[in-house]
GROMACS .gro file of C-alpha atoms in nm:
model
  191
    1UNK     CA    1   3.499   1.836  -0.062
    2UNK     CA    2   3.213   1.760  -0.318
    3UNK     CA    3   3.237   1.376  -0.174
    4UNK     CA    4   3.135   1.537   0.184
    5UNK     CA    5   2.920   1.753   0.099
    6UNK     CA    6   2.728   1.447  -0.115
    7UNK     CA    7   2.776   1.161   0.229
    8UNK     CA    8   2.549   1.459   0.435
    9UNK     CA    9   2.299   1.500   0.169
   10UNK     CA   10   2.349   1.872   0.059
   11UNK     CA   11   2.374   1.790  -0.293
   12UNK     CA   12   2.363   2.162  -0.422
   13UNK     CA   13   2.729   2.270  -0.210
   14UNK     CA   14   2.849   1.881  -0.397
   15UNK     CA   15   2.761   1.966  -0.746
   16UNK     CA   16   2.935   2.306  -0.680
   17UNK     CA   17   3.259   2.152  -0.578
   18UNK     CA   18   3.271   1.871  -0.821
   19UNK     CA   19   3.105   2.123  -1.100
   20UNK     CA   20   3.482   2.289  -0.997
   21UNK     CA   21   3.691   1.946  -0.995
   22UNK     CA   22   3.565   1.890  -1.370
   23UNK     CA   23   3.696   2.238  -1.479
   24UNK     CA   24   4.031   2.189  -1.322
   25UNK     CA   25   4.052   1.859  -1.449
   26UNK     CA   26   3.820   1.803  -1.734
   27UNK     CA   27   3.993   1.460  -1.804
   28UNK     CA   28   3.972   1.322  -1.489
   29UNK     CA   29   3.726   1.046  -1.483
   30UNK     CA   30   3.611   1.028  -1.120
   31UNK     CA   31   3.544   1.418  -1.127
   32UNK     CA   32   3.321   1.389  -1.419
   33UNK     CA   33   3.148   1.073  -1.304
   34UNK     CA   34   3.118   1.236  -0.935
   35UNK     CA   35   2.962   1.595  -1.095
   36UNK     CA   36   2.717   1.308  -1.299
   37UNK     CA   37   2.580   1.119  -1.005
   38UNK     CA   38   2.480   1.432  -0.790
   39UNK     CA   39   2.307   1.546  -1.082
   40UNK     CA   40   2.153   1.286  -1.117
   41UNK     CA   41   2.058   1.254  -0.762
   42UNK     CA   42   1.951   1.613  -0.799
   43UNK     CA   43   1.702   1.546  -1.080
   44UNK     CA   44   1.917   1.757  -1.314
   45UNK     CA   45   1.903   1.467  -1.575
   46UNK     CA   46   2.009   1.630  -1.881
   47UNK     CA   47   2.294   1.788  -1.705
   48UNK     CA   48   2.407   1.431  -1.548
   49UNK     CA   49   2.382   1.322  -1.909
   50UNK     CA   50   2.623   1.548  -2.017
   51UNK     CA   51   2.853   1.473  -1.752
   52UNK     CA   52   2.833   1.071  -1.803
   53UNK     CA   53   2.930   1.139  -2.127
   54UNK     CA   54   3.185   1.311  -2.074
   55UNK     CA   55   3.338   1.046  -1.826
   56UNK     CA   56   3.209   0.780  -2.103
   57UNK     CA   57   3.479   0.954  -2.314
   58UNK     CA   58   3.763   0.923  -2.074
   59UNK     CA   59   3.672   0.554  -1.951
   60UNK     CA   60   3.428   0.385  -2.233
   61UNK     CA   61   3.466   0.059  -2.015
   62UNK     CA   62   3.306   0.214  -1.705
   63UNK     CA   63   3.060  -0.004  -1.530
   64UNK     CA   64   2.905   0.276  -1.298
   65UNK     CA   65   2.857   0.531  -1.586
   66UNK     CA   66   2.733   0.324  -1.836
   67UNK     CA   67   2.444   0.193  -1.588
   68UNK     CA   68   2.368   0.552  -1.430
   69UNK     CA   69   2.375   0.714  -1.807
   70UNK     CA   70   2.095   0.475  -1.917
   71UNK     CA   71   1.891   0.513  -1.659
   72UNK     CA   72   1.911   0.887  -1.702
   73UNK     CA   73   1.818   0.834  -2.015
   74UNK     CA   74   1.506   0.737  -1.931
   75UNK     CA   75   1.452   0.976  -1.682
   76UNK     CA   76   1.392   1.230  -1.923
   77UNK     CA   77   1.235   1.024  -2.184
   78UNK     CA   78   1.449   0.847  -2.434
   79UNK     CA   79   1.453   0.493  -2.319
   80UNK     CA   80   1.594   0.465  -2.679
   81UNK     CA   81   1.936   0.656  -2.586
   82UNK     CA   82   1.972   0.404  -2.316
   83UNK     CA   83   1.983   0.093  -2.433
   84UNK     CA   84   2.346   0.092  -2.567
   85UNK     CA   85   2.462   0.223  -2.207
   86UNK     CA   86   2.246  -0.019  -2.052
   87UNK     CA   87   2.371  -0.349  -2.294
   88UNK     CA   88   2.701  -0.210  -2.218
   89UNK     CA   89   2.710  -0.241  -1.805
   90UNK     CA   90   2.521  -0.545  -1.808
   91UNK     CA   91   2.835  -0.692  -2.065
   92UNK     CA   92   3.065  -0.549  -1.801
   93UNK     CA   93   2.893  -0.746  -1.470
   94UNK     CA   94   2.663  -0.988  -1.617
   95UNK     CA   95   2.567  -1.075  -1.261
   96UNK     CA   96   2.524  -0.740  -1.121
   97UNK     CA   97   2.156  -0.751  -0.966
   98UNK     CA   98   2.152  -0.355  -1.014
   99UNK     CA   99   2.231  -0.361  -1.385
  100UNK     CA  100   1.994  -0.591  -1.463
  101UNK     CA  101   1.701  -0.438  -1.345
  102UNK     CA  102   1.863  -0.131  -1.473
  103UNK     CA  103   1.827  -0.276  -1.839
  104UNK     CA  104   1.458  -0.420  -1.700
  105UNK     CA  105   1.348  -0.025  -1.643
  106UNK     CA  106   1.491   0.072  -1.953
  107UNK     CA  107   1.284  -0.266  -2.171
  108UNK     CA  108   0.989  -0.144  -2.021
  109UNK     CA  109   0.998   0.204  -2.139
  110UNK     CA  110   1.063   0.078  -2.499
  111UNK     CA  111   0.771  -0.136  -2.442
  112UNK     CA  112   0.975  -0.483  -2.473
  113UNK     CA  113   0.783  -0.604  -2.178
  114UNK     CA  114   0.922  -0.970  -2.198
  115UNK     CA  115   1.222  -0.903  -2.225
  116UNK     CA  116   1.169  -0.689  -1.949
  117UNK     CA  117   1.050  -0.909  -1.694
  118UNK     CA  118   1.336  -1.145  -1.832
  119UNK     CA  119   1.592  -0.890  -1.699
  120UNK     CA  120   1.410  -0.833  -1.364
  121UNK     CA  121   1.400  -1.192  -1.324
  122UNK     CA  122   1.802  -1.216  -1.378
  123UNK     CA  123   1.824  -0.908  -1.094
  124UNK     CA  124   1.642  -1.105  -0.887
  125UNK     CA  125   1.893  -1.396  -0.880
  126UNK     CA  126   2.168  -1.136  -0.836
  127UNK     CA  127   2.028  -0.923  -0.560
  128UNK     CA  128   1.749  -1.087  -0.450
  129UNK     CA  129   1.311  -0.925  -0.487
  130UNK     CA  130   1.249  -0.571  -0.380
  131UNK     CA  131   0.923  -0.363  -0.383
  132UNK     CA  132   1.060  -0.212  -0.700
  133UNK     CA  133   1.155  -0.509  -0.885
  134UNK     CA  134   0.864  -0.675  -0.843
  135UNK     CA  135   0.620  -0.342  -0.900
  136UNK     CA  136   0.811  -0.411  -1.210
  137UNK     CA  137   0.760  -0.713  -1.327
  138UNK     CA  138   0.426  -0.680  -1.208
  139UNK     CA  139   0.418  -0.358  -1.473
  140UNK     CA  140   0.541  -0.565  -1.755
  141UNK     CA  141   0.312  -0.840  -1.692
  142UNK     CA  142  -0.003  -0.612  -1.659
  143UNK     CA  143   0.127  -0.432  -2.020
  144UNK     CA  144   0.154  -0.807  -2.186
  145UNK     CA  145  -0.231  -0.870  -2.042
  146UNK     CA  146  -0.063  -1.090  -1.818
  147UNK     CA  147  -0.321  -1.052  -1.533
  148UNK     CA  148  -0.344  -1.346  -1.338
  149UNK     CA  149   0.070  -1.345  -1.324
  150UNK     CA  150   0.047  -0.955  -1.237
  151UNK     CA  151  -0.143  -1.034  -0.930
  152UNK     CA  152   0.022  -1.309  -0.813
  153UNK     CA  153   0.374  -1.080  -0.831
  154UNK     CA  154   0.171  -0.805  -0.662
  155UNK     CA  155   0.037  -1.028  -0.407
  156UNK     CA  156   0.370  -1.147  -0.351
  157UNK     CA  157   0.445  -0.763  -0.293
  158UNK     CA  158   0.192  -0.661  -0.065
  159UNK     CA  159   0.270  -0.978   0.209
  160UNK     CA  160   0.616  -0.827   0.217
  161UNK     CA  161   0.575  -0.474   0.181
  162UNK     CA  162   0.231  -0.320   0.156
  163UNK     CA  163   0.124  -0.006   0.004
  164UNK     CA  164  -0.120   0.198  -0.105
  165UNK     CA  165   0.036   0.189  -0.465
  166UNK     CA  166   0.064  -0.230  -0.465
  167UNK     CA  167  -0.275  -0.245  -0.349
  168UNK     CA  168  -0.366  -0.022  -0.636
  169UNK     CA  169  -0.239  -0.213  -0.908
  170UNK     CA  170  -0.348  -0.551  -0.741
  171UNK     CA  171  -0.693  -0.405  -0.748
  172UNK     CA  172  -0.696  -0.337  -1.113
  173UNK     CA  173  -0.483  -0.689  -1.207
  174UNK     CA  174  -0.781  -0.851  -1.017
  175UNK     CA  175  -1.022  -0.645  -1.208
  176UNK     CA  176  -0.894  -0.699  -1.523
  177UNK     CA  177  -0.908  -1.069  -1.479
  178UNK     CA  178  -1.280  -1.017  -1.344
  179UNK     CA  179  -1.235  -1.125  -0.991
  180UNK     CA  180  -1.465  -0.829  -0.875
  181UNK     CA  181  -1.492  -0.907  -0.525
  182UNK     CA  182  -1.071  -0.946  -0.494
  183UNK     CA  183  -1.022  -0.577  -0.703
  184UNK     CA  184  -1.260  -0.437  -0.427
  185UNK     CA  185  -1.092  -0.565  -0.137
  186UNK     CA  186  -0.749  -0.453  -0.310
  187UNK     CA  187  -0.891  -0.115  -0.331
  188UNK     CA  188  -1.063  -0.095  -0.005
  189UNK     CA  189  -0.681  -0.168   0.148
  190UNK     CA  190  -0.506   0.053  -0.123
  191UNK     CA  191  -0.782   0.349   0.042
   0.00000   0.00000   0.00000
């Protein structure tokens, strides 16, 4: 029931029902992991914490919960929690695109920027670019001072997908490099 409720998007009536699956079956994997993810999806990250956890403890090896638990991790600010989670999924699928960038998000909140951009990179070979991957690697290459690569990533961006945001931080890449009369035309389009 939780798994219909979640396919038409009322994630409240899900978490109910799979909130219930995990108390009839509190070792059942998939009704742990299940309550997790629509937390998660509801922005209930602590919560979906909990519940990865608890599905951690009935399947360590888990590819899904290891990736979604880091990521929560950083969601509510402790990158540092992550990173085993993260390490962990990327040991299970070494080529999963997903995972990768997954362990990219979770570099740049610790502020390992290189290795960062190194993980986005490996995504990219898995799962091809997206707006998000290369916002970024664009991110991590602005934090390293890497300007001139920033806006070529961003300008990269903005010929495939455009938005205010891209234009944004292609404006200030540009001006950080001093191109003056590039930032303003980045933030003329990002207006």
């Amino acid at each position: 029931i939780g798994d219909i409720y979640k396919e038409e998007g009322d994630y409240n009536r899900a978490e109910r029902w799979y909130g219930q699956a995990t108390q009839v079956g509190p070792d059942v994997f998939e009704a742990q992991y299940a309550h997790g993810l629509v937390l998660q999806l509801m922005q209930r990250y602590a919560e979906a914490i909990r519940a990865y956890l608890r599905a951690l403890q009935i399947d360590p090896r888990s590819f899904d919960a290891n990736m979604n638990v880091a990521l929560a991790f950083v969601q509510v600010g402790q990158p540092e929690q992550g990173l085993p989670y993260a390490v962990r999924a990327v040991r299970l699928s070494p080529q999963s695109g997903p995972a990768n960038y997954n362990m990219g998000v979770v570099y740049a909140a610790l502020n390992r920027h290189e290795e960062a951009i190194t993980s986005y990179r490996l995504a990219s070979e898995y799962m091809g670019t997206s707006p998000q991957l290369l916002m970024g690697i664009a991110d991590s290459q602005s934090a390293l001072g890497e300007y001139i690569d920033a806006a070529r990533t961003l300008e990269r961006l903005v010929a495939t997908d455009p938005s205010a945001d891209a234009f944004h931080r292609l404006g200030s890449s540009r001006f950080r490099n001093k191109e003056y009369e590039a930032s303003l035309s980045a933030f003329r389009e990002a207006l």
